[in-house]
Amino acid sequence: MALVPSQVLRVAILLSYCSILCNYKAIEMPSHQTYGGSWKFLTFIDLVIQAVFFGICVLTDLSSLLTRGSGNQEQERQLKKLISLRDWMLAVLAFPVGIFVVTVFWIIYAYDREMIYPKLLDNFIPGWLNHGMHTTVLPFILIEMRTSHHQYPSRSSGLAAICTFSVGYILWVCWVHHVTGMWVYPFLEHIGPGARIIFFGSTTILMNFLYLLGEVLNNYIWDTQKSMEEDKVKPKLE
């Protein structure tokens, strides 16, 4: 029942996300006290998604260790359900939402940080925590994709799920503005209604693209891995 390096790594990543979430929630920022609290920010939602996903990964690893060699069919059925949930979460939420948060945040930040992460926030959020929320998500999810094979759902159901999430979050942002009169992200204050519609539509398209990118990347990694293993076996058979 020895743990392999990838399983230890998942535990470490889960603990890091728990630490980031606890430190972030401990910060007393004015925006946390307004309508919607932390839940109006996609960054926070993504952190919760990543923590839940890696929690499921760790639970799957533990279940696999306990089930191995037991011959208990019920336990094996439950393990398959956990694996299916883990794979679905990576495909539909953890990968596309995580990559979206990293790429969009740093692109807007590089253009004009005041539009997405005003300098005032440096007084509340230390640099390491900012990178924990907006940078390390990328290597962590790529490591998970590289160390474990994940079965993607059918493309139509996967795209439908990510579209539902995207539209749901856009409606939530609009509702927060309707209630408070303030946009969640500062740059939305500086563009007109038409530009906002284009932006929201573009983000939904980008989410769909990232879902497809994850599917292609997952297939590439594991098709390449399979080919390498087959190449190693061939000389032995000859």
Coordinates of C-alpha atoms in Angstrom, one line a residue, residues 8 43 46 52 71 81 86-87 95 98 105 139 147 150 153 162 197-199 203-204 211-213 231 233 238:
V8 CA 2.1 12.3 -2.7
T43 CA -10.5 33.5 -9.1
D46 CA -11.6 28.6 -9.4
V52 CA -12.4 20.1 -4.6
G71 CA -11.9 -8.5 -4.7
K81 CA -17.7 6.3 -9.9
R86 CA -12.5 13.0 -11.1
D87 CA -12.2 12.8 -14.9
F95 CA -8.6 22.5 -16.7
G98 CA -8.1 27.2 -14.3
F105 CA -5.7 37.6 -15.6
P139 CA 1.6 24.0 -13.6
T147 CA 0.7 12.0 -14.3
H150 CA -8.3 11.1 -17.7
P153 CA -16.8 12.9 -21.6
I162 CA -18.7 24.3 -19.8
I197 CA -21.7 41.7 -24.8
I198 CA -18.7 41.1 -27.2
F199 CA -16.4 40.4 -24.2
T203 CA -15.0 34.6 -22.9
T204 CA -17.6 31.8 -23.5
Y211 CA -12.1 22.6 -23.1
L212 CA -11.1 21.4 -26.6
L213 CA -7.4 22.2 -25.9
D231 CA 8.0 0.7 -28.8
V233 CA 7.7 -3.9 -25.9
E238 CA 11.3 -9.8 -31.5

